[in-house]
Short mmCIF file of C-alpha atoms and ligand atoms in Angstrom, two decimals:
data_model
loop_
_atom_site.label_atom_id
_atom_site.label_comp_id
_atom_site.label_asym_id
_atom_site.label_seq_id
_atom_site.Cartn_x
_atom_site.Cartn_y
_atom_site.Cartn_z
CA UNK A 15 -15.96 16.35 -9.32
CA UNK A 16 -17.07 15.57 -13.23
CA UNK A 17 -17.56 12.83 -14.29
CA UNK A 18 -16.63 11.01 -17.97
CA UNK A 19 -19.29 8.71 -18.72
CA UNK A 20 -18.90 5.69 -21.17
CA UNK A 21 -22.26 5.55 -22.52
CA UNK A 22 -20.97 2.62 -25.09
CA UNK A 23 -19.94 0.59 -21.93
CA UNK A 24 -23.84 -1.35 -22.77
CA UNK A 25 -22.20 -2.65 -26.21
CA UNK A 26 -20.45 -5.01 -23.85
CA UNK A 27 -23.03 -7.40 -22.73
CA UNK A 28 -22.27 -10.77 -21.64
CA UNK A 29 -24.76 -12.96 -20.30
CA UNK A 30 -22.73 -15.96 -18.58
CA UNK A 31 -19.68 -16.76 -17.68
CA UNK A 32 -17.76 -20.10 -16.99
CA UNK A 33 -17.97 -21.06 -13.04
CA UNK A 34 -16.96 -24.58 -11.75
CA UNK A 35 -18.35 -26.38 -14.64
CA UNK A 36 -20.96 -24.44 -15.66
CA UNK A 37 -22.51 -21.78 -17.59
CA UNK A 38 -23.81 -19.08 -14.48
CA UNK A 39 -25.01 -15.22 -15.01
CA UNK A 40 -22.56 -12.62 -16.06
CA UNK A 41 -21.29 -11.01 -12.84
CA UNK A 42 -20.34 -7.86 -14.74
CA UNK A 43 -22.83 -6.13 -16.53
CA UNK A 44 -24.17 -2.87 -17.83
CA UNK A 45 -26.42 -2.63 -15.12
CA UNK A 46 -23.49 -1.61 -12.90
CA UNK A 47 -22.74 1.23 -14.76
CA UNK A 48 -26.87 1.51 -14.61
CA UNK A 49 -26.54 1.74 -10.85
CA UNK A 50 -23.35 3.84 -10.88
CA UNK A 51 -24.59 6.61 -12.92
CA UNK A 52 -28.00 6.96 -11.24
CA UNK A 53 -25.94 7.29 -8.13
CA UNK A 54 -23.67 10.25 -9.40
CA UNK A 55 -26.55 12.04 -10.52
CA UNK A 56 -29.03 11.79 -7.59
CA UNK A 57 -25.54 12.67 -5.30
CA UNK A 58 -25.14 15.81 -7.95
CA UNK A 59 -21.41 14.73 -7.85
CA UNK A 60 -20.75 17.47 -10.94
CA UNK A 61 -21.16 17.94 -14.68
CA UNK A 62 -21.23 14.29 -16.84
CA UNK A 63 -18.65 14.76 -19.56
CA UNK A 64 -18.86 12.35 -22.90
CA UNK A 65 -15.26 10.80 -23.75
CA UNK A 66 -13.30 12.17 -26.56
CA UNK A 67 -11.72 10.32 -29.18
CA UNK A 68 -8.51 10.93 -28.93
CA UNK A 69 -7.44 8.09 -31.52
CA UNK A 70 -5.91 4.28 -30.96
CA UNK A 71 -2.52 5.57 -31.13
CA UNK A 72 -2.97 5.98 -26.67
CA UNK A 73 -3.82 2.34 -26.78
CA UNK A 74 -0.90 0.78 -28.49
CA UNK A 75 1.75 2.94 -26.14
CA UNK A 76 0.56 -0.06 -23.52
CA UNK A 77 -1.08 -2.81 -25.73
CA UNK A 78 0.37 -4.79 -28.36
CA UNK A 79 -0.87 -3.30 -31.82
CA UNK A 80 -1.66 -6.86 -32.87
CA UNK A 81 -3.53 -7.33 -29.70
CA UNK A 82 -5.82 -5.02 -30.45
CA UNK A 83 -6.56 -5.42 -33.87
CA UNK A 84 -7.28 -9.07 -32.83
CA UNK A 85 -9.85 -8.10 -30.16
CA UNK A 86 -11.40 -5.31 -32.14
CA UNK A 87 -11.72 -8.04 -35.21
CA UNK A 88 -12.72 -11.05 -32.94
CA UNK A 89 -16.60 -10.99 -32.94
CA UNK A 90 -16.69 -10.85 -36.80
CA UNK A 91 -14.14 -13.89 -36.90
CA UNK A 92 -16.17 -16.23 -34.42
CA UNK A 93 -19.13 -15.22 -36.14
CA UNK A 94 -17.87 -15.86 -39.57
CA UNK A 95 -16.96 -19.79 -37.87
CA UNK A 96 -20.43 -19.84 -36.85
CA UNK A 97 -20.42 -18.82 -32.80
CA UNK A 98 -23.73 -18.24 -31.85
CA UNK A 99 -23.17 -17.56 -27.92
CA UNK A 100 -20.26 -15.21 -26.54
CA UNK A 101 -16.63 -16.02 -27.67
CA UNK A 102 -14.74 -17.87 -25.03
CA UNK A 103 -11.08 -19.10 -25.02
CA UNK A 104 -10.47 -23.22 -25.50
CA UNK A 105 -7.04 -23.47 -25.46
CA UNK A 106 -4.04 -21.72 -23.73
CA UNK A 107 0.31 -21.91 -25.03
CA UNK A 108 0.94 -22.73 -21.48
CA UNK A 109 4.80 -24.01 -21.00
CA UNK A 110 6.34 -25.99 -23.30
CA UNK A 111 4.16 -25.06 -25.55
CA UNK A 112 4.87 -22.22 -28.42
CA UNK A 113 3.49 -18.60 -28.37
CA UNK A 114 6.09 -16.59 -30.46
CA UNK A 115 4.13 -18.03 -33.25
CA UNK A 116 0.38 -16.35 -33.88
CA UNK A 117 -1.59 -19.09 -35.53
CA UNK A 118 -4.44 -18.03 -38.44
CA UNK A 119 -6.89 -20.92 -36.39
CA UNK A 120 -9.09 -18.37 -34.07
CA UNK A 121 -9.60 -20.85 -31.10
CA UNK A 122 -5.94 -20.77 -31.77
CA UNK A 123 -5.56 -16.79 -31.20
CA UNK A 124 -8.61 -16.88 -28.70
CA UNK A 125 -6.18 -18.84 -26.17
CA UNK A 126 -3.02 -16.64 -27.09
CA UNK A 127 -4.44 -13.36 -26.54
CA UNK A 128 -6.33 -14.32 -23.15
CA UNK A 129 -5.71 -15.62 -19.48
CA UNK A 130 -8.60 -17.22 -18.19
CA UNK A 131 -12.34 -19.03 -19.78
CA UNK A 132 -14.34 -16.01 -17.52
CA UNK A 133 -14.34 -13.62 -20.00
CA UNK A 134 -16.92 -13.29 -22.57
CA UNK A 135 -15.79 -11.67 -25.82
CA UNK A 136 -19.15 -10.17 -27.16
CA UNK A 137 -20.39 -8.23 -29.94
CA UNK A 138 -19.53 -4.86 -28.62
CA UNK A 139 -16.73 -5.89 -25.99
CA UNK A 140 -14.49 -4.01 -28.49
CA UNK A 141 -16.57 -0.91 -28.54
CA UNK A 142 -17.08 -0.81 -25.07
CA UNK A 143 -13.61 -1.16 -24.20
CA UNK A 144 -12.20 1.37 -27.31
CA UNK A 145 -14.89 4.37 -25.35
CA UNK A 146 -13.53 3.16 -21.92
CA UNK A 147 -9.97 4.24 -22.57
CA UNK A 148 -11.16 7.02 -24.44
CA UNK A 149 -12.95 8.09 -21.59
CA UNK A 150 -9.49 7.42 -19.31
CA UNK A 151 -8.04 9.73 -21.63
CA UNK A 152 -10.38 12.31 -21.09
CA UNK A 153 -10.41 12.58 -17.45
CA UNK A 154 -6.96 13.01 -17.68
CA UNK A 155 -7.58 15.89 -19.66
CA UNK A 156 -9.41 17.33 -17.67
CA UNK A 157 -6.61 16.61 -14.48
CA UNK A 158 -4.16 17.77 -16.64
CA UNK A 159 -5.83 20.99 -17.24
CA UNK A 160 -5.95 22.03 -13.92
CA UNK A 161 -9.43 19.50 -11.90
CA UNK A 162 -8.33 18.48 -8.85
CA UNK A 163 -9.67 15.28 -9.45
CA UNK A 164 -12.34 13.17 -12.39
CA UNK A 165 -14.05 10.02 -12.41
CA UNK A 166 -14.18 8.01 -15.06
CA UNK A 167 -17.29 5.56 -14.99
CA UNK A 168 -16.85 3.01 -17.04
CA UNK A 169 -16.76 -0.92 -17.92
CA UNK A 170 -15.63 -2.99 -19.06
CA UNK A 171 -12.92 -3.30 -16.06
CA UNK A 172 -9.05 -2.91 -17.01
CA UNK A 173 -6.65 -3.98 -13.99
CA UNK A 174 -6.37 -7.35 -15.38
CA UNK A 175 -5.72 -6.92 -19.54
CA UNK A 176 -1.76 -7.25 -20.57
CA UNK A 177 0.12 -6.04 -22.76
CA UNK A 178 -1.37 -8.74 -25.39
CA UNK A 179 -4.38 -10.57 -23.58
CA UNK A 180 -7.77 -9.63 -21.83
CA UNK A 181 -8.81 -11.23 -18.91
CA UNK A 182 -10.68 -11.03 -15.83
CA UNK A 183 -13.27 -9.12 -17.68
CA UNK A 184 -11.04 -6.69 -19.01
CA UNK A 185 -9.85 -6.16 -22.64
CA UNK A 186 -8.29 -2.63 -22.16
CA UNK A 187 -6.01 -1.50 -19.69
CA UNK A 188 -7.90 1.85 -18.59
CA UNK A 189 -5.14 2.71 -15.81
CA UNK A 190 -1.70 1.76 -17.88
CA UNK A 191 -3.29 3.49 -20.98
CA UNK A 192 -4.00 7.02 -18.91
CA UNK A 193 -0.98 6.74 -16.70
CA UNK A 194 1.45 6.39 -20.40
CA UNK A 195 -0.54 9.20 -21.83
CA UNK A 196 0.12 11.26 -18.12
CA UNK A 197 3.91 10.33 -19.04
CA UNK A 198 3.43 11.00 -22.91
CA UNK A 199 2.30 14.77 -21.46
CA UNK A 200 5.50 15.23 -20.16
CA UNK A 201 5.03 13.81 -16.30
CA UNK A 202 7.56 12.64 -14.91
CA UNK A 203 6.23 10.19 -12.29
CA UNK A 204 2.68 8.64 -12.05
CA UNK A 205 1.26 6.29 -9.25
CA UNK A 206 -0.96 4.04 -9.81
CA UNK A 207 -2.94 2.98 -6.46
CA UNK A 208 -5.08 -0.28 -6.86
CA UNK A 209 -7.62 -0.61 -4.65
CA UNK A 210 -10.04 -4.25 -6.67
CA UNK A 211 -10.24 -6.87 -4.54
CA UNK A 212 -8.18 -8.82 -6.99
CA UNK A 213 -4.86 -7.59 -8.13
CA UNK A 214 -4.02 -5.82 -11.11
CA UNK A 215 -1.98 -8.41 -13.06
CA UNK A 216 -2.34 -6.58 -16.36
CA UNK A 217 -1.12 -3.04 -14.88
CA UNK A 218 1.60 -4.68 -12.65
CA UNK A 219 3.04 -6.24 -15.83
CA UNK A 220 3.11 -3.38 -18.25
CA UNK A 221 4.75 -1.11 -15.65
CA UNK A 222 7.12 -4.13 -13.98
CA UNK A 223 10.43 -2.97 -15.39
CA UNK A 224 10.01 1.05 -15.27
CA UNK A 225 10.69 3.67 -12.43
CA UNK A 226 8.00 6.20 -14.13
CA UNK A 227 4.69 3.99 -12.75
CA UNK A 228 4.72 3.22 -8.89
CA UNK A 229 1.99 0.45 -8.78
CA UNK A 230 0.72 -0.51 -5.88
CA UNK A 231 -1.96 -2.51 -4.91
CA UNK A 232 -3.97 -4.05 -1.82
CA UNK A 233 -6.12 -7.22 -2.38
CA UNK A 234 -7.20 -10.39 -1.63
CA UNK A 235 -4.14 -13.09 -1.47
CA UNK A 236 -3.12 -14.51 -4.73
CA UNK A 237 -2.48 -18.01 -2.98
CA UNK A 238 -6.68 -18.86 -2.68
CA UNK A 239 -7.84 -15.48 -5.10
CA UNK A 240 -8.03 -14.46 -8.59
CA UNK A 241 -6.07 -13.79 -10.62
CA UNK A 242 -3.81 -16.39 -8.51
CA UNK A 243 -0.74 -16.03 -10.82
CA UNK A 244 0.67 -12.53 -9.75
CA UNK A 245 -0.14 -10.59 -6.82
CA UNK A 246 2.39 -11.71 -3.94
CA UNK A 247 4.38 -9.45 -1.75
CA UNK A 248 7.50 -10.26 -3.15
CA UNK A 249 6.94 -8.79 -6.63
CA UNK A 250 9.20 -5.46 -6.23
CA UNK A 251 9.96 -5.03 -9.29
CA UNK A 252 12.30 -5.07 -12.05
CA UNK A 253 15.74 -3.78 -13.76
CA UNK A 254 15.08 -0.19 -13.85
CA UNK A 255 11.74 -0.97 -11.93
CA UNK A 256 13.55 -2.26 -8.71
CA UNK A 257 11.69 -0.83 -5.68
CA UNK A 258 8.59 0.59 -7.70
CA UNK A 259 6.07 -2.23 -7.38
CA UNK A 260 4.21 -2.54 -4.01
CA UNK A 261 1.84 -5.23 -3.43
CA UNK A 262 -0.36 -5.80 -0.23
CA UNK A 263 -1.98 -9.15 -0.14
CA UNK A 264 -5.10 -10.09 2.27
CA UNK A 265 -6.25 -13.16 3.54
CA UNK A 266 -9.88 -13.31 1.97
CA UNK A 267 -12.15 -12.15 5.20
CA UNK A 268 -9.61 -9.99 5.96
CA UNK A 269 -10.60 -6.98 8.89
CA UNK A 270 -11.36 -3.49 7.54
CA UNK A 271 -8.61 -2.67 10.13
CA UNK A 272 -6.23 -4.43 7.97
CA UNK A 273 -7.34 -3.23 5.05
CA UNK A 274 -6.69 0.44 6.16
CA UNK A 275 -3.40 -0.56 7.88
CA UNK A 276 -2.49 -2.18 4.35
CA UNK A 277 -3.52 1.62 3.01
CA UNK A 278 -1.22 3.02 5.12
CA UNK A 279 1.77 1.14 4.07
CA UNK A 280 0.58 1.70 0.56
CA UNK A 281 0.31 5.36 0.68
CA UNK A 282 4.10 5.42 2.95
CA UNK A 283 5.50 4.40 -0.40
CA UNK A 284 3.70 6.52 -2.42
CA UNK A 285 4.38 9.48 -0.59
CA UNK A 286 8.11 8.41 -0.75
CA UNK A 287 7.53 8.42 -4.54
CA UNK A 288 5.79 11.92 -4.76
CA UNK A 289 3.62 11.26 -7.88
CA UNK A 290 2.82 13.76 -10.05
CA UNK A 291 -0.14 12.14 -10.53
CA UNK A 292 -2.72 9.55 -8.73
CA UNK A 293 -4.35 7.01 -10.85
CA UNK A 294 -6.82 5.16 -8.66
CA UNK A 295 -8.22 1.74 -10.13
CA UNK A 296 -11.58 2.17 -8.04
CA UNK A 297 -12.51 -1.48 -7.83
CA UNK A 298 -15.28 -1.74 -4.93
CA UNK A 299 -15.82 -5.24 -5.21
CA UNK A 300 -14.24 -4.80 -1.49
CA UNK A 301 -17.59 -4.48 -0.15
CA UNK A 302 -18.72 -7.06 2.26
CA UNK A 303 -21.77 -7.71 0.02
CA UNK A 304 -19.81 -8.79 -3.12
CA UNK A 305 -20.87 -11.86 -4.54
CA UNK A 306 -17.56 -12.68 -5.95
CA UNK A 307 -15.06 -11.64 -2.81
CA UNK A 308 -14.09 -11.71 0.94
CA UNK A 309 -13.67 -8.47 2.36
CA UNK A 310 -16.42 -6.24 4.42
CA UNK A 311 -16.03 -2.92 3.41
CA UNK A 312 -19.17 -0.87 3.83
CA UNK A 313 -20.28 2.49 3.21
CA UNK A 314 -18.54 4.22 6.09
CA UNK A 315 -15.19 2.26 4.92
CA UNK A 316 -15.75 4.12 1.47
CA UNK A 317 -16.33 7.29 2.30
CA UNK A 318 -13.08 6.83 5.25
CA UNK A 319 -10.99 5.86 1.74
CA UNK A 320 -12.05 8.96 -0.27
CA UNK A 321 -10.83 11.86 2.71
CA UNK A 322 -7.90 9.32 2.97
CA UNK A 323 -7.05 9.37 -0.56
CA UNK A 324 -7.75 13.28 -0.26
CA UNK A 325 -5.61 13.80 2.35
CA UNK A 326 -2.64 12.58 0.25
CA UNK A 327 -2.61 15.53 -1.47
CA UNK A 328 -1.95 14.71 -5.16
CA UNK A 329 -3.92 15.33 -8.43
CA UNK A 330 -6.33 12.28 -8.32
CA UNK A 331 -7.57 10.32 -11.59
CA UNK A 332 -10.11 7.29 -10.15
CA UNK A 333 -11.56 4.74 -12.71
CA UNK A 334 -13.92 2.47 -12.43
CA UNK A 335 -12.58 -1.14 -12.01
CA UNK A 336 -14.69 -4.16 -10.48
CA UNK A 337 -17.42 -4.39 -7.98
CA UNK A 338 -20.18 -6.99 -8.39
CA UNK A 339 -22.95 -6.39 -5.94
CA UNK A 340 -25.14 -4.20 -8.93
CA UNK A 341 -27.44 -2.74 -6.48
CA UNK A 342 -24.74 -1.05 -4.28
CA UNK A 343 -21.89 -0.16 -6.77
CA UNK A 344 -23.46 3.24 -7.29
CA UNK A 345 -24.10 4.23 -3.64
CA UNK A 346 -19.98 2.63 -2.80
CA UNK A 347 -18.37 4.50 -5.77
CA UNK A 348 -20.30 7.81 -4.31
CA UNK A 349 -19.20 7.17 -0.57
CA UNK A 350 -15.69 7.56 -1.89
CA UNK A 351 -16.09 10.00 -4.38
CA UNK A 352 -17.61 12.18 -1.70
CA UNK A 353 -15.47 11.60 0.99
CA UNK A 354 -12.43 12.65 -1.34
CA UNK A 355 -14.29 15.45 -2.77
CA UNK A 356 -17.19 16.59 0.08
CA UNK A 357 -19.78 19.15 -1.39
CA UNK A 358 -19.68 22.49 -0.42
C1 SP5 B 18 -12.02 -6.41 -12.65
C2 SP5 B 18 -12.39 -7.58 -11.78
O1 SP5 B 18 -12.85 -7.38 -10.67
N1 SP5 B 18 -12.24 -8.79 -12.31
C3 SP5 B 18 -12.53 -9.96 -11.53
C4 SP5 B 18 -12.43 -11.20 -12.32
C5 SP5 B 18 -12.78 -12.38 -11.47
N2 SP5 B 18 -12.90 -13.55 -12.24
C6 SP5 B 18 -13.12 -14.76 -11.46
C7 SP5 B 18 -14.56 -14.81 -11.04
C8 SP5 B 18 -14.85 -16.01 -10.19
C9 SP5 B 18 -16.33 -16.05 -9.95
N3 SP5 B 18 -16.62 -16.66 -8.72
C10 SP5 B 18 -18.03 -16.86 -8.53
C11 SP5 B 18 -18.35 -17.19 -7.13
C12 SP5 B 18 -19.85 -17.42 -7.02
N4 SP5 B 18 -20.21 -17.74 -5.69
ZN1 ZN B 19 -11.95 -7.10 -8.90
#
């Protein structure tokens, strides 16, 4: 299987985040991708392909135009106020409050275009990001022109970025981006198959009200895990959407045996959809030795998902998405890579 490696994924390069009242060490950093890319190469997984630039107009198919221009313009704003750390959101149009108006105050615009005070914005969080879709866009490529399967290895994350705000460490939505492209191709019907420990908020949105994106996604329970505000079994869908959104909440600590049942039911409905196409957000912050979730996947449980995911059948797109526990990302993301894709 190749590989499309964002080597501009390092431009992105927070150093804390917001926990509980304090300032604590960024949980996603470029040493995953470090530890990710070591792995694929010692595991001779295939060639390593650099992304090509295949232009912003991919981008704003998903994301607001003015979205983008805000987060690809934000570092030289809060500099030009005088920000010294990483740019974080202050101030959120919750209810009752207006957002069909974009203020020119930044703190202002900070709070609009974002859902939560855990994401850095950082120097090259724009540059990062911009090579991460580009990247998305070239493993689909390379699906499109007849692969089996790619990997894109990448960060920052995407599930969790909207339409018009980043979030949960993501400022680009890698999956919605490739799956519109799929569809701009002339594809008819793409699934998306979620597999983070946190639900994909960002891709569940963009896709909500549209039969042409099946998302579906397991993870840990909205009620007591992030991203709290979307993720609940009775999201089904919308309008024209009706019937193709599937979630699959867990109770955090969940059993791998119901995490594979919850696969099961997952893949029933996306075998009922017959996808052209399988995007994969390949989140493996499922691993029992996360520091930032509850479930006890392991390396056997990886490399179980991958023949699974293989034995589905379809042309298979996986992207890198979350995973926190730096050390092991590489060796997890292999196990399923692998068990999809064993060599010869
Ligand atoms: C893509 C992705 O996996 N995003 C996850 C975003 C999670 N943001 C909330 C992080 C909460 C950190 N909790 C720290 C617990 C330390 N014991
Ligand atoms: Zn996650």
């Amino acid at each position: 299987m190749k590989t499309v490696y964002n080597a501009r994924h390092a431009a992105h390069a927070a150093t804390h985040e917001f926990f509980r009242g304090r300032l604590v060490p960024a949980f996603e950093v470029p040493a995953r991708a470090d530890y990710v890319l070591a792995a694929v190469q010692a595991a001779q997984l295939g060639a390593l392909l650099e992304p090509v630039d295949h232009g912003l107009a991919p981008l704003e198919r998903v994301h607001a135009p003015a979205y983008l221009r805000f987060v690809q313009g934000a570092w030289a704003e809060w500099q030009a106020l005088g920000g010294e750390g990483d740019a974080f959101p202050a101030v959120w149009p919750v209810r009752s409050l207006r957002s069909d108006v974009v203020p020119p105050s930044f703190a202002a615009r900070m709070g609009l275009y974002s859902m939560d005070s855990g994401t850095p914005l950082t120097s090259g969080s724009w540059e990062a990001a911009y090579w991460g879709a580009q990247a998305s866009l070239t493993g689909l490529d390379q699906v499109l022109a007849g692969e089996r399967s790619a990997y894109v290895l990448t960060r920052p994350p995407g599930h969790h970025a909207g339409a018009d705000f980043f979030g949960g460490y993501c400022f680009v939505n890698n999956a919605a981006v490739a799956a519109q492209a799929a569809l701009d191709a002339g594809l008819q019907r793409v699934a998306i198959l979620d597999v983070d420990y946190h639900h994909g908020n960002g891709t569940q949105a963009i896709f909500y009200d549209r039969a042409d994106v099946f998302y579906a996604s397991l993870h840990g329970d909205p009620q007591t895990e992030f991203p709290f505000f979307l993720g609940h079994a009775d999201e089904t869908g919308a309008g024209a959407g009706q019937g193709f959104n599937a979630n699959f909440p867990l109770p955090a600590g969940a059993s791998n045996e119901a995490w594979f049942t919850a696969l099961e039911a997952a893949l029933e409905r996306l075998q009922a959809y017959a996808p052209e196409l399988l995007i994969v957000s390949l989140g493996v912050d499922t691993y029992g030795g996360d520091p930032i979730s509850h479930f006890k996947l392991d390396r056997p449980e990886f490399s179980r998902l991958g023949q699974r995911l293989a034995a589905f059948g379809a042309r298979t797109l996986f992207l890198q998405e979350g995973g926190y526990a730096t050390e092991a990302i590489g060796h997890n993301v292999v196990a399923v890579l692998q068990g999809f894709e064993p060599r010869p």
